[in-house]
Amino acid sequence: MLEQEIFRVTDPGRIRDLARAHPWATLISHTPDRGLVVSHLPVLVDDAHQNSGDTPDAGCTLLGHLARTDARKHELGSHEVVVVIQGPHGYISPSWYEETPHVPTWNFTVLHVHGRPEVLDPADTYDVLSATVDHFEDRLPEPWRLARVESYAHRIAAAVTGFRLPATKVTAKAKLSQDEREEIVLRLAGALESGRPYAVPELARAMRDIRRKP
């Protein structure tokens, strides 16, 4: 991914927040036999196993799981992979600037996490499944828990492979019109919140937030 200083995100806390808020990820492997293998899956930030320090990779140890057949296709654990996490993004129309010259662009936030997965044993895999359920259910008024179907869940968990991914490299980018004047950014954010075509309120919030942060 092209790294431009103005758009780089290096703060481990922001990186963790991006991963927590957007847990649906893409896992990419390059294998000797199959070439590129791509899967889509939910991932969690593993707070119990974060690297120490203030570098970007210190902010990102991930947990995830795949169907065992998919894990075999990825040859999970035998080589490095990349997990891509996409945050808020959207089309920016030149008409929204209300001045010229401008051309269409795409604002976005994205996180690339590189590392070699550690394949988990069945007990730890079940814990990842349970934690994943809790992560999504905790927002509901009456959260559902995997323990309600424990015997059934243990049976199907046998067909799942859990993994931990300690980051060896993290690239995070937030292209949110930082190169524009404040009044222009606010104008674009207003358009994204207006309900018109291509409106993405979450992207507008990200644009406003990044202007406030050092």
PDB file of C-alpha atoms in Angstrom:
ATOM      1  CA  MET A   1       0.000   0.000   0.000  1.00  0.00           C
ATOM      2  CA  LEU A   2       1.292   3.453  -0.930  1.00  0.00           C
ATOM      3  CA  GLU A   3       2.347   5.237   2.256  1.00  0.00           C
ATOM      4  CA  GLN A   4       2.041   9.021   2.250  1.00  0.00           C
ATOM      5  CA  GLU A   5       3.064  10.754   5.456  1.00  0.00           C
ATOM      6  CA  ILE A   6      -0.017  12.969   5.590  1.00  0.00           C
ATOM      7  CA  PHE A   7      -2.330   9.925   5.582  1.00  0.00           C
ATOM      8  CA  ARG A   8      -0.320   7.506   7.759  1.00  0.00           C
ATOM      9  CA  VAL A   9      -1.784   6.227  11.037  1.00  0.00           C
ATOM     10  CA  THR A  10       0.842   5.041  13.517  1.00  0.00           C
ATOM     11  CA  ASP A  11      -0.809   5.360  16.926  1.00  0.00           C
ATOM     12  CA  PRO A  12      -1.426   1.827  18.323  1.00  0.00           C
ATOM     13  CA  GLY A  13      -4.608   2.950  20.072  1.00  0.00           C
ATOM     14  CA  ARG A  14      -6.148   4.269  16.855  1.00  0.00           C
ATOM     15  CA  ILE A  15      -5.144   1.100  15.055  1.00  0.00           C
ATOM     16  CA  ARG A  16      -6.818  -1.069  17.687  1.00  0.00           C
ATOM     17  CA  ASP A  17      -9.929   1.116  17.544  1.00  0.00           C
ATOM     18  CA  LEU A  18     -10.130   0.700  13.767  1.00  0.00           C
ATOM     19  CA  ALA A  19      -9.841  -3.088  14.067  1.00  0.00           C
ATOM     20  CA  ARG A  20     -12.453  -3.246  16.838  1.00  0.00           C
ATOM     21  CA  ALA A  21     -14.939  -1.088  14.984  1.00  0.00           C
ATOM     22  CA  HIS A  22     -14.611  -2.988  11.677  1.00  0.00           C
ATOM     23  CA  PRO A  23     -14.086  -6.663  12.493  1.00  0.00           C
ATOM     24  CA  TRP A  24     -15.086  -8.095   9.093  1.00  0.00           C
ATOM     25  CA  ALA A  25     -11.713  -8.712   7.433  1.00  0.00           C
ATOM     26  CA  THR A  26      -9.998 -10.240   4.411  1.00  0.00           C
ATOM     27  CA  LEU A  27      -7.221 -12.801   4.911  1.00  0.00           C
ATOM     28  CA  ILE A  28      -4.732 -13.219   2.051  1.00  0.00           C
ATOM     29  CA  SER A  29      -2.106 -15.947   1.730  1.00  0.00           C
ATOM     30  CA  HIS A  30       0.334 -16.851  -1.013  1.00  0.00           C
ATOM     31  CA  THR A  31       0.827 -20.611  -1.114  1.00  0.00           C
ATOM     32  CA  PRO A  32       3.242 -22.671  -3.233  1.00  0.00           C
ATOM     33  CA  ASP A  33       0.532 -24.941  -4.653  1.00  0.00           C
ATOM     34  CA  ARG A  34      -2.548 -22.712  -4.960  1.00  0.00           C
ATOM     35  CA  GLY A  35      -0.986 -19.304  -5.341  1.00  0.00           C
ATOM     36  CA  LEU A  36      -3.119 -16.574  -3.787  1.00  0.00           C
ATOM     37  CA  VAL A  37      -5.805 -17.760  -1.361  1.00  0.00           C
ATOM     38  CA  VAL A  38      -8.361 -15.272  -0.026  1.00  0.00           C
ATOM     39  CA  SER A  39     -10.937 -15.698   2.745  1.00  0.00           C
ATOM     40  CA  HIS A  40     -13.321 -13.362   4.558  1.00  0.00           C
ATOM     41  CA  LEU A  41     -13.810 -13.659   8.299  1.00  0.00           C
ATOM     42  CA  PRO A  42     -14.422 -11.782  11.551  1.00  0.00           C
ATOM     43  CA  VAL A  43     -11.357 -10.905  13.607  1.00  0.00           C
ATOM     44  CA  LEU A  44     -10.929  -9.636  17.157  1.00  0.00           C
ATOM     45  CA  VAL A  45      -8.227  -7.554  18.798  1.00  0.00           C
ATOM     46  CA  ASP A  46      -6.426  -9.808  21.278  1.00  0.00           C
ATOM     47  CA  ASP A  47      -5.892  -7.472  24.218  1.00  0.00           C
ATOM     48  CA  ALA A  48      -4.258 -10.209  26.284  1.00  0.00           C
ATOM     49  CA  HIS A  49      -1.385 -10.702  23.819  1.00  0.00           C
ATOM     50  CA  GLN A  50      -0.432  -7.251  22.543  1.00  0.00           C
ATOM     51  CA  ASN A  51       3.183  -6.479  21.761  1.00  0.00           C
ATOM     52  CA  SER A  52       4.782  -3.844  23.952  1.00  0.00           C
ATOM     53  CA  GLY A  53       5.929  -0.478  22.655  1.00  0.00           C
ATOM     54  CA  ASP A  54       4.524   2.456  20.740  1.00  0.00           C
ATOM     55  CA  THR A  55       5.134   1.307  17.154  1.00  0.00           C
ATOM     56  CA  PRO A  56       2.154   0.457  14.897  1.00  0.00           C
ATOM     57  CA  ASP A  57       2.707  -3.314  15.147  1.00  0.00           C
ATOM     58  CA  ALA A  58       2.505  -3.056  18.938  1.00  0.00           C
ATOM     59  CA  GLY A  59      -1.155  -2.251  18.568  1.00  0.00           C
ATOM     60  CA  CYS A  60      -2.258  -5.265  16.650  1.00  0.00           C
ATOM     61  CA  THR A  61      -2.439  -8.883  17.683  1.00  0.00           C
ATOM     62  CA  LEU A  62      -5.551 -10.389  16.136  1.00  0.00           C
ATOM     63  CA  LEU A  63      -7.659 -13.468  16.784  1.00  0.00           C
ATOM     64  CA  GLY A  64      -9.702 -15.198  14.109  1.00  0.00           C
ATOM     65  CA  HIS A  65     -11.095 -18.480  12.908  1.00  0.00           C
ATOM     66  CA  LEU A  66     -11.681 -20.271   9.624  1.00  0.00           C
ATOM     67  CA  ALA A  67     -13.380 -23.446   8.551  1.00  0.00           C
ATOM     68  CA  ARG A  68     -10.735 -26.142   8.785  1.00  0.00           C
ATOM     69  CA  THR A  69     -10.895 -26.792   5.038  1.00  0.00           C
ATOM     70  CA  ASP A  70     -10.172 -23.105   4.373  1.00  0.00           C
ATOM     71  CA  ALA A  71      -7.331 -23.105   6.902  1.00  0.00           C
ATOM     72  CA  ARG A  72      -5.746 -26.000   5.004  1.00  0.00           C
ATOM     73  CA  LYS A  73      -6.025 -24.123   1.721  1.00  0.00           C
ATOM     74  CA  HIS A  74      -4.232 -21.193   3.320  1.00  0.00           C
ATOM     75  CA  GLU A  75      -1.645 -23.590   4.792  1.00  0.00           C
ATOM     76  CA  LEU A  76      -2.304 -21.577   7.925  1.00  0.00           C
ATOM     77  CA  GLY A  77       0.686 -21.247  10.194  1.00  0.00           C
ATOM     78  CA  SER A  78       3.310 -22.183   7.612  1.00  0.00           C
ATOM     79  CA  HIS A  79       3.927 -18.728   6.141  1.00  0.00           C
ATOM     80  CA  GLU A  80       3.139 -15.043   6.492  1.00  0.00           C
ATOM     81  CA  VAL A  81      -0.320 -13.712   5.669  1.00  0.00           C
ATOM     82  CA  VAL A  82      -1.926 -10.299   5.362  1.00  0.00           C
ATOM     83  CA  VAL A  83      -5.216  -9.350   7.012  1.00  0.00           C
ATOM     84  CA  VAL A  84      -6.967  -6.351   5.468  1.00  0.00           C
ATOM     85  CA  ILE A  85      -9.468  -4.409   7.583  1.00  0.00           C
ATOM     86  CA  GLN A  86     -11.534  -1.785   5.779  1.00  0.00           C
ATOM     87  CA  GLY A  87     -12.893   1.119   7.776  1.00  0.00           C
ATOM     88  CA  PRO A  88     -15.356   3.796   6.624  1.00  0.00           C
ATOM     89  CA  HIS A  89     -14.942   4.825   2.998  1.00  0.00           C
ATOM     90  CA  GLY A  90     -16.835   6.541   0.228  1.00  0.00           C
ATOM     91  CA  TYR A  91     -16.936   8.504  -3.010  1.00  0.00           C
ATOM     92  CA  ILE A  92     -16.277  12.253  -2.905  1.00  0.00           C
ATOM     93  CA  SER A  93     -17.908  14.234  -5.728  1.00  0.00           C
ATOM     94  CA  PRO A  94     -16.125  17.317  -7.115  1.00  0.00           C
ATOM     95  CA  SER A  95     -19.448  19.182  -6.900  1.00  0.00           C
ATOM     96  CA  TRP A  96     -19.338  19.000  -3.096  1.00  0.00           C
ATOM     97  CA  TYR A  97     -16.274  21.258  -2.896  1.00  0.00           C
ATOM     98  CA  GLU A  98     -18.213  24.166  -4.441  1.00  0.00           C
ATOM     99  CA  GLU A  99     -14.980  25.433  -5.965  1.00  0.00           C
ATOM    100  CA  THR A 100     -12.640  24.389  -8.765  1.00  0.00           C
ATOM    101  CA  PRO A 101     -10.442  22.726  -9.783  1.00  0.00           C
ATOM    102  CA  HIS A 102     -11.222  19.383  -8.119  1.00  0.00           C
ATOM    103  CA  VAL A 103     -11.676  15.854  -9.447  1.00  0.00           C
ATOM    104  CA  PRO A 104     -13.498  12.831  -7.998  1.00  0.00           C
ATOM    105  CA  THR A 105     -11.710  10.958  -5.259  1.00  0.00           C
ATOM    106  CA  TRP A 106     -12.318   8.240  -2.681  1.00  0.00           C
ATOM    107  CA  ASN A 107     -11.800   8.828   1.028  1.00  0.00           C
ATOM    108  CA  PHE A 108     -11.081   5.769   3.162  1.00  0.00           C
ATOM    109  CA  THR A 109      -9.492   4.185   6.191  1.00  0.00           C
ATOM    110  CA  VAL A 110      -7.752   0.834   5.923  1.00  0.00           C
ATOM    111  CA  LEU A 111      -5.473  -1.397   7.966  1.00  0.00           C
ATOM    112  CA  HIS A 112      -3.062  -4.071   6.709  1.00  0.00           C
ATOM    113  CA  VAL A 113      -1.758  -6.504   9.336  1.00  0.00           C
ATOM    114  CA  HIS A 114       1.134  -8.776   8.332  1.00  0.00           C
ATOM    115  CA  GLY A 115       2.307 -11.752  10.340  1.00  0.00           C
ATOM    116  CA  ARG A 116       2.580 -15.518  10.642  1.00  0.00           C
ATOM    117  CA  PRO A 117      -0.530 -17.022  12.263  1.00  0.00           C
ATOM    118  CA  GLU A 118      -0.211 -19.209  15.331  1.00  0.00           C
ATOM    119  CA  VAL A 119      -2.681 -22.092  14.949  1.00  0.00           C
ATOM    120  CA  LEU A 120      -4.638 -22.664  18.166  1.00  0.00           C
ATOM    121  CA  ASP A 121      -5.571 -25.941  19.807  1.00  0.00           C
ATOM    122  CA  PRO A 122      -9.246 -27.019  20.053  1.00  0.00           C
ATOM    123  CA  ALA A 123      -9.770 -25.510  23.518  1.00  0.00           C
ATOM    124  CA  ASP A 124      -8.365 -22.121  22.505  1.00  0.00           C
ATOM    125  CA  THR A 125     -10.275 -22.250  19.227  1.00  0.00           C
ATOM    126  CA  TYR A 126     -13.506 -22.690  21.160  1.00  0.00           C
ATOM    127  CA  ASP A 127     -12.570 -19.700  23.315  1.00  0.00           C
ATOM    128  CA  VAL A 128     -12.094 -17.615  20.150  1.00  0.00           C
ATOM    129  CA  LEU A 129     -15.527 -18.668  18.904  1.00  0.00           C
ATOM    130  CA  SER A 130     -17.101 -17.788  22.243  1.00  0.00           C
ATOM    131  CA  ALA A 131     -15.309 -14.424  22.375  1.00  0.00           C
ATOM    132  CA  THR A 132     -16.412 -13.639  18.817  1.00  0.00           C
ATOM    133  CA  VAL A 133     -20.042 -14.314  19.707  1.00  0.00           C
ATOM    134  CA  ASP A 134     -19.711 -12.144  22.824  1.00  0.00           C
ATOM    135  CA  HIS A 135     -18.143  -9.299  20.836  1.00  0.00           C
ATOM    136  CA  PHE A 136     -21.183  -8.980  18.594  1.00  0.00           C
ATOM    137  CA  GLU A 137     -23.881  -9.974  21.071  1.00  0.00           C
ATOM    138  CA  ASP A 138     -22.781  -7.552  23.800  1.00  0.00           C
ATOM    139  CA  ARG A 139     -24.488  -4.671  21.958  1.00  0.00           C
ATOM    140  CA  LEU A 140     -27.890  -6.362  22.139  1.00  0.00           C
ATOM    141  CA  PRO A 141     -30.340  -5.827  25.014  1.00  0.00           C
ATOM    142  CA  GLU A 142     -30.314  -9.540  25.850  1.00  0.00           C
ATOM    143  CA  PRO A 143     -26.998 -10.973  24.621  1.00  0.00           C
ATOM    144  CA  TRP A 144     -27.004 -14.569  23.402  1.00  0.00           C
ATOM    145  CA  ARG A 145     -24.135 -16.778  24.558  1.00  0.00           C
ATOM    146  CA  LEU A 146     -22.512 -19.786  22.935  1.00  0.00           C
ATOM    147  CA  ALA A 147     -22.879 -21.666  26.215  1.00  0.00           C
ATOM    148  CA  ARG A 148     -26.618 -21.934  25.517  1.00  0.00           C
ATOM    149  CA  VAL A 149     -25.807 -24.574  22.881  1.00  0.00           C
ATOM    150  CA  GLU A 150     -22.541 -25.746  24.385  1.00  0.00           C
ATOM    151  CA  SER A 151     -22.596 -29.401  23.352  1.00  0.00           C
ATOM    152  CA  TYR A 152     -23.637 -28.544  19.792  1.00  0.00           C
ATOM    153  CA  ALA A 153     -21.075 -25.715  19.612  1.00  0.00           C
ATOM    154  CA  HIS A 154     -18.274 -28.045  20.680  1.00  0.00           C
ATOM    155  CA  ARG A 155     -19.261 -30.493  17.933  1.00  0.00           C
ATOM    156  CA  ILE A 156     -19.158 -27.908  15.145  1.00  0.00           C
ATOM    157  CA  ALA A 157     -16.028 -26.287  16.597  1.00  0.00           C
ATOM    158  CA  ALA A 158     -14.181 -29.461  15.642  1.00  0.00           C
ATOM    159  CA  ALA A 159     -14.465 -28.310  12.013  1.00  0.00           C
ATOM    160  CA  VAL A 160     -12.964 -24.883  12.792  1.00  0.00           C
ATOM    161  CA  THR A 161      -9.356 -23.696  13.082  1.00  0.00           C
ATOM    162  CA  GLY A 162      -8.633 -20.762  15.353  1.00  0.00           C
ATOM    163  CA  PHE A 163      -5.517 -18.630  15.097  1.00  0.00           C
ATOM    164  CA  ARG A 164      -3.676 -15.779  16.725  1.00  0.00           C
ATOM    165  CA  LEU A 165      -1.859 -13.288  14.471  1.00  0.00           C
ATOM    166  CA  PRO A 166       0.899 -11.271  16.191  1.00  0.00           C
ATOM    167  CA  ALA A 167       1.685  -8.420  13.825  1.00  0.00           C
ATOM    168  CA  THR A 168       5.181  -8.209  12.368  1.00  0.00           C
ATOM    169  CA  LYS A 169       4.196  -5.229  10.229  1.00  0.00           C
ATOM    170  CA  VAL A 170       1.201  -2.908  10.290  1.00  0.00           C
ATOM    171  CA  THR A 171       0.290  -0.348   7.649  1.00  0.00           C
ATOM    172  CA  ALA A 172      -2.660   1.884   8.494  1.00  0.00           C
ATOM    173  CA  LYS A 173      -3.915   4.680   6.288  1.00  0.00           C
ATOM    174  CA  ALA A 174      -6.627   7.283   6.711  1.00  0.00           C
ATOM    175  CA  LYS A 175      -7.130   9.336   3.554  1.00  0.00           C
ATOM    176  CA  LEU A 176      -9.675  11.826   4.868  1.00  0.00           C
ATOM    177  CA  SER A 177      -9.033  15.102   3.016  1.00  0.00           C
ATOM    178  CA  GLN A 178      -6.240  16.149   5.374  1.00  0.00           C
ATOM    179  CA  ASP A 179      -4.733  18.052   2.422  1.00  0.00           C
ATOM    180  CA  GLU A 180      -7.784  20.337   2.186  1.00  0.00           C
ATOM    181  CA  ARG A 181      -8.646  23.504   4.097  1.00  0.00           C
ATOM    182  CA  GLU A 182     -10.810  23.171   7.195  1.00  0.00           C
ATOM    183  CA  GLU A 183     -13.818  24.814   5.557  1.00  0.00           C
ATOM    184  CA  ILE A 184     -13.635  22.380   2.623  1.00  0.00           C
ATOM    185  CA  VAL A 185     -13.424  19.355   4.924  1.00  0.00           C
ATOM    186  CA  LEU A 186     -16.500  20.530   6.817  1.00  0.00           C
ATOM    187  CA  ARG A 187     -18.329  21.081   3.517  1.00  0.00           C
ATOM    188  CA  LEU A 188     -17.491  17.535   2.366  1.00  0.00           C
ATOM    189  CA  ALA A 189     -18.470  16.081   5.737  1.00  0.00           C
ATOM    190  CA  GLY A 190     -21.796  17.892   5.505  1.00  0.00           C
ATOM    191  CA  ALA A 191     -22.438  16.362   2.087  1.00  0.00           C
ATOM    192  CA  LEU A 192     -21.630  12.908   3.460  1.00  0.00           C
ATOM    193  CA  GLU A 193     -24.200  13.465   6.232  1.00  0.00           C
ATOM    194  CA  SER A 194     -26.892  14.945   3.993  1.00  0.00           C
ATOM    195  CA  GLY A 195     -28.764  11.826   2.885  1.00  0.00           C
ATOM    196  CA  ARG A 196     -27.944  12.526  -0.772  1.00  0.00           C
ATOM    197  CA  PRO A 197     -26.421   9.812  -3.023  1.00  0.00           C
ATOM    198  CA  TYR A 198     -23.080   8.524  -1.687  1.00  0.00           C
ATOM    199  CA  ALA A 199     -23.770   9.825   1.813  1.00  0.00           C
ATOM    200  CA  VAL A 200     -21.708   7.954   4.439  1.00  0.00           C
ATOM    201  CA  PRO A 201     -22.184   9.534   7.892  1.00  0.00           C
ATOM    202  CA  GLU A 202     -19.535   7.299   9.449  1.00  0.00           C
ATOM    203  CA  LEU A 203     -16.972   8.615   6.952  1.00  0.00           C
ATOM    204  CA  ALA A 204     -17.965  12.184   7.801  1.00  0.00           C
ATOM    205  CA  ARG A 205     -17.377  11.458  11.510  1.00  0.00           C
ATOM    206  CA  ALA A 206     -13.941  10.028  10.725  1.00  0.00           C
ATOM    207  CA  MET A 207     -13.052  13.144   8.726  1.00  0.00           C
ATOM    208  CA  ARG A 208     -14.108  15.412  11.579  1.00  0.00           C
ATOM    209  CA  ASP A 209     -12.368  13.280  14.222  1.00  0.00           C
ATOM    210  CA  ILE A 210      -8.994  13.147  12.487  1.00  0.00           C
ATOM    211  CA  ARG A 211      -8.897  16.958  12.320  1.00  0.00           C
ATOM    212  CA  ARG A 212      -9.270  17.098  16.108  1.00  0.00           C
ATOM    213  CA  LYS A 213      -6.512  14.570  16.866  1.00  0.00           C
ATOM    214  CA  PRO A 214      -2.823  15.498  16.917  1.00  0.00           C
TER     215      PRO A 214
END
